[in-house]
């Protein structure tokens, strides 16, 4: 209660200061708002809006429930979440933030996951999409496509490690035990086969939804437009906020403080601008990392980019917090997971630098059709859908292997 009493007046003072700075620097504020609006319209709207609509329709048709039953043998032992979280993970990794948070909120609203499971799920499914990581960061900002492989390994590898760590979050709480028991009983009692159970779950979800295709499409477009407008508003707000802080001299003070901390830790102080910018907005931070002083070793620039991509920026944090509002899912576990993911990604990149980049493995990867296709912005949507299908196929294969291994072990246990 004391913290809330202090935070509310402090937030009011900060917002009043921003209003005053906007009056003092109206032209700079307008330019920053237009830059944020251009990023939203040119990049975020075409890349996120189709996935928002598709995910809504797939939920209405029960396809998410189908994958949930099929992926449960894989997701439950690894990440301690139901199989529907596997579909969320695939969509989140392919389409980028904040799609994973949106789908997690939808599953929570439909009662498919508990509060603890939702917090686990959103913690490791919020990531950068491959198109941005490979195309914008590796090729656009660093002008080196060979960095794509080591960035992807560190970023997505760190995300999976966070998922494994988050499986211990809230374990043993009565709330989780009750929901898991009920869900297990409902999914295991529908016929002898896993596929039959999955088809039954899909049909039951479709019957419970009951909307026609036209109604479902209308609802999906309406809710997706509302969300994408919120995302755009937050992007514009943080662009203006960073411009105002720069005009007030706050950003330069943060650059100086961060540079001193980096120097004490043995890292190049020139990366302070990238890390501070990435604290607020991921695109500006990644661009600053690529444009850092030429004397900074490339692996440290790439590590800074991996840190920024995994942290996501306060703009993404605000988007996720707005999506989670009203679902009962807490923001603090998500923020802690983002910080752990950022540190893991930067550390993994430095560890993988010699075996991946220095060995020449990354140079052999860039000519592959998959790499060149994902790095091409003009084929972004097609490449993302293809990658989504590939990820789901791999996850289904792994789930089948786990299921078969479990059946083979059962006779031994009985003996």
GROMACS .gro file of C-alpha atoms in nm, residues 16-398:
model
  383
   16UNK     CA    1   0.323   1.639  -1.602
   17UNK     CA    2   0.692   1.680  -1.681
   18UNK     CA    3   0.641   1.505  -2.015
   19UNK     CA    4   0.352   1.738  -2.097
   20UNK     CA    5   0.572   2.038  -2.016
   21UNK     CA    6   0.852   1.904  -2.237
   22UNK     CA    7   0.604   1.851  -2.520
   23UNK     CA    8   0.505   2.216  -2.493
   24UNK     CA    9   0.870   2.322  -2.499
   25UNK     CA   10   0.965   2.090  -2.790
   26UNK     CA   11   0.649   2.050  -3.001
   27UNK     CA   12   0.827   1.992  -3.334
   28UNK     CA   13   1.054   1.720  -3.195
   29UNK     CA   14   0.758   1.551  -3.027
   30UNK     CA   15   0.561   1.551  -3.350
   31UNK     CA   16   0.855   1.411  -3.548
   32UNK     CA   17   0.903   1.133  -3.291
   33UNK     CA   18   0.532   1.049  -3.302
   34UNK     CA   19   0.541   1.030  -3.682
   35UNK     CA   20   0.846   0.800  -3.670
   36UNK     CA   21   0.665   0.570  -3.429
   37UNK     CA   22   0.354   0.574  -3.645
   38UNK     CA   23   0.562   0.485  -3.952
   39UNK     CA   24   0.718   0.189  -3.769
   40UNK     CA   25   0.373   0.068  -3.666
   41UNK     CA   26   0.218   0.105  -4.013
   42UNK     CA   27   0.513  -0.019  -4.220
   43UNK     CA   28   0.638  -0.302  -3.994
   44UNK     CA   29   0.410  -0.401  -3.708
   45UNK     CA   30   0.068  -0.382  -3.871
   46UNK     CA   31   0.141  -0.605  -4.174
   47UNK     CA   32   0.348  -0.851  -3.970
   48UNK     CA   33   0.128  -0.887  -3.659
   49UNK     CA   34  -0.231  -0.826  -3.773
   50UNK     CA   35  -0.261  -1.140  -3.994
   51UNK     CA   36  -0.136  -1.359  -3.709
   52UNK     CA   37  -0.379  -1.197  -3.466
   53UNK     CA   38  -0.671  -1.278  -3.696
   54UNK     CA   39  -0.549  -1.629  -3.783
   55UNK     CA   40  -0.499  -1.722  -3.417
   56UNK     CA   41  -0.851  -1.603  -3.328
   57UNK     CA   42  -1.004  -1.811  -3.606
   58UNK     CA   43  -0.800  -2.118  -3.514
   59UNK     CA   44  -0.921  -2.089  -3.156
   60UNK     CA   45  -1.281  -2.065  -3.273
   61UNK     CA   46  -1.250  -2.373  -3.495
   62UNK     CA   47  -1.087  -2.575  -3.216
   63UNK     CA   48  -0.755  -2.621  -3.396
   64UNK     CA   49  -0.567  -2.501  -3.089
   65UNK     CA   50  -0.750  -2.766  -2.883
   66UNK     CA   51  -0.648  -3.027  -3.142
   67UNK     CA   52  -0.279  -2.938  -3.113
   68UNK     CA   53  -0.318  -2.911  -2.737
   69UNK     CA   54  -0.416  -3.276  -2.704
   70UNK     CA   55  -0.146  -3.390  -2.946
   71UNK     CA   56   0.135  -3.187  -2.789
   72UNK     CA   57   0.050  -3.257  -2.426
   73UNK     CA   58   0.300  -3.548  -2.393
   74UNK     CA   59   0.581  -3.310  -2.493
   75UNK     CA   60   0.487  -2.987  -2.318
   76UNK     CA   61   0.372  -3.127  -1.985
   77UNK     CA   62   0.698  -3.297  -1.874
   78UNK     CA   63   0.930  -3.031  -2.020
   79UNK     CA   64   0.760  -2.702  -1.938
   80UNK     CA   65   0.483  -2.808  -1.696
   81UNK     CA   66   0.213  -2.654  -1.916
   82UNK     CA   67  -0.069  -2.815  -2.119
   83UNK     CA   68  -0.022  -2.911  -2.482
   84UNK     CA   69  -0.203  -2.601  -2.606
   85UNK     CA   70   0.103  -2.410  -2.487
   86UNK     CA   71   0.301  -2.579  -2.764
   87UNK     CA   72   0.085  -2.408  -3.025
   88UNK     CA   73   0.130  -2.076  -2.843
   89UNK     CA   74   0.507  -2.127  -2.836
   90UNK     CA   75   0.520  -2.198  -3.210
   91UNK     CA   76   0.307  -1.894  -3.292
   92UNK     CA   77   0.501  -1.672  -3.053
   93UNK     CA   78   0.842  -1.770  -3.188
   94UNK     CA   79   0.734  -1.733  -3.552
   95UNK     CA   80   0.535  -1.409  -3.532
   96UNK     CA   81   0.718  -1.236  -3.245
   97UNK     CA   82   0.600  -1.025  -2.955
   98UNK     CA   83   0.327  -0.982  -2.840
   99UNK     CA   84   0.144  -1.271  -3.016
  100UNK     CA   85   0.245  -1.522  -2.747
  101UNK     CA   86   0.095  -1.300  -2.476
  102UNK     CA   87  -0.227  -1.256  -2.675
  103UNK     CA   88  -0.275  -1.630  -2.722
  104UNK     CA   89  -0.189  -1.697  -2.359
  105UNK     CA   90  -0.454  -1.448  -2.251
  106UNK     CA   91  -0.707  -1.619  -2.479
  107UNK     CA   92  -0.630  -1.962  -2.335
  108UNK     CA   93  -0.666  -1.816  -1.986
  109UNK     CA   94  -1.002  -1.659  -2.072
  110UNK     CA   95  -1.129  -1.994  -2.204
  111UNK     CA   96  -1.016  -2.177  -1.891
  112UNK     CA   97  -0.764  -2.394  -2.076
  113UNK     CA   98  -0.475  -2.297  -1.847
  114UNK     CA   99  -0.443  -2.194  -1.483
  115UNK     CA  100  -0.293  -1.867  -1.365
  116UNK     CA  101   0.044  -2.027  -1.285
  117UNK     CA  102   0.053  -2.206  -1.622
  118UNK     CA  103  -0.028  -1.882  -1.799
  119UNK     CA  104   0.258  -1.705  -1.625
  120UNK     CA  105   0.493  -1.985  -1.724
  121UNK     CA  106   0.372  -1.978  -2.083
  122UNK     CA  107   0.391  -1.604  -2.147
  123UNK     CA  108   0.737  -1.592  -1.987
  124UNK     CA  109   0.908  -1.795  -2.258
  125UNK     CA  110   0.684  -1.746  -2.564
  126UNK     CA  111   0.750  -1.369  -2.588
  127UNK     CA  112   1.036  -1.341  -2.834
  128UNK     CA  113   1.152  -1.170  -3.150
  129UNK     CA  114   1.032  -1.311  -3.479
  130UNK     CA  115   1.292  -1.464  -3.717
  131UNK     CA  116   1.217  -1.210  -3.990
  132UNK     CA  117   1.318  -0.920  -3.767
  133UNK     CA  118   1.613  -1.105  -3.614
  134UNK     CA  119   1.759  -1.223  -3.944
  135UNK     CA  120   1.643  -0.955  -4.184
  136UNK     CA  121   1.640  -0.631  -3.984
  137UNK     CA  122   1.908  -0.697  -3.721
  138UNK     CA  123   2.162  -0.923  -3.894
  139UNK     CA  124   2.134  -0.785  -4.248
  140UNK     CA  125   1.992  -0.436  -4.190
  141UNK     CA  126   2.171  -0.318  -3.875
  142UNK     CA  127   2.491  -0.527  -3.873
  143UNK     CA  128   2.522  -0.574  -4.252
  144UNK     CA  129   2.637  -0.931  -4.189
  145UNK     CA  130   2.395  -1.216  -4.263
  146UNK     CA  131   2.631  -1.468  -4.102
  147UNK     CA  132   2.537  -1.330  -3.759
  148UNK     CA  133   2.183  -1.462  -3.802
  149UNK     CA  134   2.266  -1.815  -3.691
  150UNK     CA  135   2.444  -1.726  -3.366
  151UNK     CA  136   2.180  -1.463  -3.281
  152UNK     CA  137   1.901  -1.715  -3.340
  153UNK     CA  138   2.071  -1.987  -3.136
  154UNK     CA  139   2.133  -1.755  -2.842
  155UNK     CA  140   1.792  -1.586  -2.851
  156UNK     CA  141   1.568  -1.890  -2.900
  157UNK     CA  142   1.796  -2.119  -2.700
  158UNK     CA  143   1.779  -1.877  -2.410
  159UNK     CA  144   1.400  -1.870  -2.442
  160UNK     CA  145   1.377  -2.249  -2.415
  161UNK     CA  146   1.604  -2.245  -2.108
  162UNK     CA  147   1.374  -1.984  -1.952
  163UNK     CA  148   1.080  -2.216  -2.025
  164UNK     CA  149   1.254  -2.502  -1.847
  165UNK     CA  150   1.335  -2.279  -1.549
  166UNK     CA  151   0.980  -2.143  -1.535
  167UNK     CA  152   0.845  -2.499  -1.507
  168UNK     CA  153   0.937  -2.471  -1.136
  169UNK     CA  154   0.743  -2.145  -1.098
  170UNK     CA  155   0.449  -2.199  -0.862
  171UNK     CA  156   0.496  -2.577  -0.856
  172UNK     CA  157   0.298  -2.754  -0.585
  173UNK     CA  158   0.038  -2.483  -0.532
  174UNK     CA  159  -0.317  -2.614  -0.468
  175UNK     CA  160  -0.462  -2.401  -0.749
  176UNK     CA  161  -0.239  -2.568  -1.007
  177UNK     CA  162  -0.300  -2.919  -0.874
  178UNK     CA  163  -0.677  -2.881  -0.896
  179UNK     CA  164  -0.681  -2.747  -1.252
  180UNK     CA  165  -0.429  -3.004  -1.374
  181UNK     CA  166  -0.628  -3.292  -1.226
  182UNK     CA  167  -0.951  -3.175  -1.384
  183UNK     CA  168  -0.789  -3.113  -1.720
  184UNK     CA  169  -0.613  -3.450  -1.723
  185UNK     CA  170  -0.932  -3.634  -1.644
  186UNK     CA  171  -1.120  -3.456  -1.924
  187UNK     CA  172  -0.857  -3.528  -2.189
  188UNK     CA  173  -0.770  -3.886  -2.100
  189UNK     CA  174  -1.124  -4.019  -2.083
  190UNK     CA  175  -1.222  -3.966  -2.446
  191UNK     CA  176  -1.140  -4.284  -2.630
  192UNK     CA  177  -0.837  -4.507  -2.647
  193UNK     CA  178  -0.617  -4.311  -2.888
  194UNK     CA  179  -0.444  -3.976  -2.858
  195UNK     CA  180  -0.557  -3.874  -3.208
  196UNK     CA  181  -0.916  -3.965  -3.128
  197UNK     CA  182  -0.893  -3.759  -2.810
  198UNK     CA  183  -0.754  -3.464  -3.007
  199UNK     CA  184  -1.031  -3.481  -3.268
  200UNK     CA  185  -1.293  -3.504  -2.995
  201UNK     CA  186  -1.144  -3.198  -2.822
  202UNK     CA  187  -1.150  -3.006  -3.150
  203UNK     CA  188  -1.513  -3.099  -3.221
  204UNK     CA  189  -1.620  -3.015  -2.865
  205UNK     CA  190  -1.449  -2.675  -2.883
  206UNK     CA  191  -1.618  -2.597  -3.214
  207UNK     CA  192  -1.959  -2.689  -3.072
  208UNK     CA  193  -1.901  -2.480  -2.761
  209UNK     CA  194  -1.800  -2.180  -2.973
  210UNK     CA  195  -2.103  -2.210  -3.199
  211UNK     CA  196  -2.029  -1.903  -3.415
  212UNK     CA  197  -2.059  -1.914  -3.792
  213UNK     CA  198  -1.759  -1.842  -4.011
  214UNK     CA  199  -1.882  -1.489  -4.079
  215UNK     CA  200  -1.936  -1.413  -3.712
  216UNK     CA  201  -1.601  -1.564  -3.621
  217UNK     CA  202  -1.418  -1.364  -3.886
  218UNK     CA  203  -1.590  -1.042  -3.782
  219UNK     CA  204  -1.504  -1.099  -3.415
  220UNK     CA  205  -1.144  -1.190  -3.500
  221UNK     CA  206  -1.092  -0.876  -3.709
  222UNK     CA  207  -1.257  -0.651  -3.449
  223UNK     CA  208  -1.054  -0.777  -3.153
  224UNK     CA  209  -0.733  -0.786  -3.359
  225UNK     CA  210  -0.783  -0.426  -3.472
  226UNK     CA  211  -0.835  -0.316  -3.112
  227UNK     CA  212  -0.515  -0.487  -3.003
  228UNK     CA  213  -0.302  -0.366  -3.296
  229UNK     CA  214  -0.418  -0.008  -3.228
  230UNK     CA  215  -0.310  -0.043  -2.863
  231UNK     CA  216   0.028  -0.175  -2.982
  232UNK     CA  217   0.063   0.120  -3.220
  233UNK     CA  218  -0.028   0.370  -2.952
  234UNK     CA  219   0.235   0.231  -2.716
  235UNK     CA  220   0.500   0.240  -2.990
  236UNK     CA  221   0.421   0.607  -3.061
  237UNK     CA  222   0.417   0.691  -2.690
  238UNK     CA  223   0.759   0.539  -2.621
  239UNK     CA  224   0.910   0.704  -2.928
  240UNK     CA  225   0.790   1.042  -2.802
  241UNK     CA  226   0.901   0.963  -2.447
  242UNK     CA  227   1.255   0.877  -2.558
  243UNK     CA  228   1.275   1.195  -2.765
  244UNK     CA  229   1.161   1.405  -2.469
  245UNK     CA  230   1.408   1.235  -2.234
  246UNK     CA  231   1.685   1.299  -2.485
  247UNK     CA  232   1.590   1.667  -2.508
  248UNK     CA  233   1.586   1.694  -2.129
  249UNK     CA  234   1.933   1.541  -2.099
  250UNK     CA  235   1.809   1.232  -1.916
  251UNK     CA  236   1.922   0.991  -2.189
  252UNK     CA  237   2.278   1.129  -2.190
  253UNK     CA  238   2.295   1.088  -1.811
  254UNK     CA  239   2.175   0.729  -1.845
  255UNK     CA  240   2.434   0.669  -2.119
  256UNK     CA  241   2.710   0.795  -1.888
  257UNK     CA  242   2.598   0.587  -1.589
  258UNK     CA  243   2.558   0.271  -1.796
  259UNK     CA  244   2.898   0.326  -1.958
  260UNK     CA  245   3.064   0.337  -1.618
  261UNK     CA  246   2.893   0.014  -1.512
  262UNK     CA  247   3.001  -0.157  -1.835
  263UNK     CA  248   3.360  -0.042  -1.789
  264UNK     CA  249   3.367  -0.177  -1.433
  265UNK     CA  250   3.230  -0.510  -1.561
  266UNK     CA  251   3.498  -0.530  -1.830
  267UNK     CA  252   3.273  -0.456  -2.129
  268UNK     CA  253   3.308  -0.173  -2.386
  269UNK     CA  254   3.147   0.144  -2.255
  270UNK     CA  255   3.052   0.240  -2.612
  271UNK     CA  256   2.760  -0.005  -2.590
  272UNK     CA  257   2.585   0.210  -2.327
  273UNK     CA  258   2.377   0.397  -2.588
  274UNK     CA  259   2.254   0.068  -2.735
  275UNK     CA  260   2.161  -0.084  -2.399
  276UNK     CA  261   1.983   0.226  -2.271
  277UNK     CA  262   1.793   0.269  -2.598
  278UNK     CA  263   1.706  -0.103  -2.592
  279UNK     CA  264   1.574  -0.063  -2.240
  280UNK     CA  265   1.291   0.144  -2.390
  281UNK     CA  266   1.254   0.020  -2.750
  282UNK     CA  267   1.401  -0.292  -2.911
  283UNK     CA  268   1.440  -0.157  -3.265
  284UNK     CA  269   1.633   0.155  -3.161
  285UNK     CA  270   1.852  -0.048  -2.927
  286UNK     CA  271   1.938  -0.313  -3.186
  287UNK     CA  272   2.016  -0.045  -3.444
  288UNK     CA  273   2.243   0.135  -3.196
  289UNK     CA  274   2.424  -0.192  -3.124
  290UNK     CA  275   2.495  -0.242  -3.493
  291UNK     CA  276   2.611   0.120  -3.530
  292UNK     CA  277   2.839   0.118  -3.222
  293UNK     CA  278   3.196   0.245  -3.253
  294UNK     CA  279   3.414   0.048  -3.490
  295UNK     CA  280   3.666  -0.026  -3.216
  296UNK     CA  281   3.413  -0.241  -3.026
  297UNK     CA  282   3.463  -0.615  -3.099
  298UNK     CA  283   3.183  -0.758  -3.311
  299UNK     CA  284   3.096  -1.030  -3.058
  300UNK     CA  285   3.021  -0.768  -2.792
  301UNK     CA  286   2.799  -0.575  -3.033
  302UNK     CA  287   2.612  -0.896  -3.117
  303UNK     CA  288   2.585  -0.984  -2.746
  304UNK     CA  289   2.430  -0.642  -2.680
  305UNK     CA  290   2.181  -0.705  -2.963
  306UNK     CA  291   2.095  -1.048  -2.819
  307UNK     CA  292   2.039  -0.890  -2.477
  308UNK     CA  293   1.812  -0.621  -2.625
  309UNK     CA  294   1.612  -0.867  -2.840
  310UNK     CA  295   1.548  -1.092  -2.541
  311UNK     CA  296   1.462  -0.808  -2.302
  312UNK     CA  297   1.215  -0.669  -2.556
  313UNK     CA  298   1.209  -0.308  -2.442
  314UNK     CA  299   0.961  -0.133  -2.214
  315UNK     CA  300   0.740  -0.077  -2.517
  316UNK     CA  301   0.689  -0.454  -2.553
  317UNK     CA  302   0.653  -0.487  -2.174
  318UNK     CA  303   0.373  -0.231  -2.182
  319UNK     CA  304   0.204  -0.417  -2.469
  320UNK     CA  305   0.217  -0.745  -2.278
  321UNK     CA  306   0.098  -0.581  -1.954
  322UNK     CA  307  -0.201  -0.433  -2.137
  323UNK     CA  308  -0.288  -0.776  -2.282
  324UNK     CA  309  -0.254  -0.953  -1.945
  325UNK     CA  310  -0.471  -0.693  -1.772
  326UNK     CA  311  -0.791  -0.858  -1.653
  327UNK     CA  312  -0.669  -1.215  -1.697
  328UNK     CA  313  -0.526  -1.256  -1.346
  329UNK     CA  314  -0.175  -1.315  -1.485
  330UNK     CA  315   0.089  -1.114  -1.301
  331UNK     CA  316   0.342  -0.891  -1.474
  332UNK     CA  317   0.634  -0.934  -1.230
  333UNK     CA  318   0.710  -1.301  -1.323
  334UNK     CA  319   0.713  -1.194  -1.688
  335UNK     CA  320   0.955  -0.908  -1.620
  336UNK     CA  321   1.188  -1.133  -1.420
  337UNK     CA  322   1.182  -1.392  -1.701
  338UNK     CA  323   1.267  -1.123  -1.959
  339UNK     CA  324   1.570  -1.015  -1.757
  340UNK     CA  325   1.688  -1.375  -1.715
  341UNK     CA  326   1.633  -1.437  -2.087
  342UNK     CA  327   1.836  -1.128  -2.176
  343UNK     CA  328   2.130  -1.233  -1.960
  344UNK     CA  329   2.114  -1.592  -2.088
  345UNK     CA  330   2.102  -1.481  -2.453
  346UNK     CA  331   2.402  -1.249  -2.417
  347UNK     CA  332   2.598  -1.517  -2.232
  348UNK     CA  333   2.507  -1.787  -2.485
  349UNK     CA  334   2.615  -1.566  -2.775
  350UNK     CA  335   2.959  -1.509  -2.622
  351UNK     CA  336   2.993  -1.883  -2.552
  352UNK     CA  337   2.883  -1.982  -2.904
  353UNK     CA  338   3.084  -1.715  -3.084
  354UNK     CA  339   3.397  -1.921  -3.147
  355UNK     CA  340   3.230  -2.254  -3.237
  356UNK     CA  341   2.970  -2.090  -3.464
  357UNK     CA  342   3.119  -1.772  -3.613
  358UNK     CA  343   3.495  -1.810  -3.580
  359UNK     CA  344   3.481  -2.168  -3.710
  360UNK     CA  345   3.307  -2.057  -4.032
  361UNK     CA  346   2.985  -2.252  -3.960
  362UNK     CA  347   2.776  -1.934  -3.980
  363UNK     CA  348   2.915  -1.854  -4.326
  364UNK     CA  349   2.803  -2.195  -4.453
  365UNK     CA  350   2.451  -2.139  -4.319
  366UNK     CA  351   2.373  -1.809  -4.496
  367UNK     CA  352   2.340  -1.949  -4.852
  368UNK     CA  353   2.073  -2.200  -4.743
  369UNK     CA  354   1.725  -2.135  -4.889
  370UNK     CA  355   1.570  -2.123  -4.542
  371UNK     CA  356   1.809  -1.853  -4.426
  372UNK     CA  357   1.778  -1.640  -4.737
  373UNK     CA  358   1.399  -1.675  -4.738
  374UNK     CA  359   1.358  -1.566  -4.377
  375UNK     CA  360   1.590  -1.270  -4.430
  376UNK     CA  361   1.385  -1.142  -4.726
  377UNK     CA  362   1.127  -0.886  -4.605
  378UNK     CA  363   0.917  -0.915  -4.923
  379UNK     CA  364   0.837  -1.280  -4.847
  380UNK     CA  365   0.797  -1.235  -4.473
  381UNK     CA  366   0.440  -1.364  -4.436
  382UNK     CA  367   0.495  -1.668  -4.658
  383UNK     CA  368   0.820  -1.752  -4.480
  384UNK     CA  369   0.657  -1.714  -4.138
  385UNK     CA  370   0.368  -1.945  -4.226
  386UNK     CA  371   0.612  -2.201  -4.367
  387UNK     CA  372   0.823  -2.182  -4.052
  388UNK     CA  373   0.512  -2.220  -3.836
  389UNK     CA  374   0.415  -2.539  -4.020
  390UNK     CA  375   0.770  -2.671  -3.985
  391UNK     CA  376   0.782  -2.600  -3.610
  392UNK     CA  377   0.445  -2.763  -3.548
  393UNK     CA  378   0.551  -3.069  -3.750
  394UNK     CA  379   0.872  -3.103  -3.549
  395UNK     CA  380   0.686  -3.061  -3.220
  396UNK     CA  381   0.426  -3.320  -3.320
  397UNK     CA  382   0.703  -3.564  -3.413
  398UNK     CA  383   0.876  -3.507  -3.078
   0.00000   0.00000   0.00000
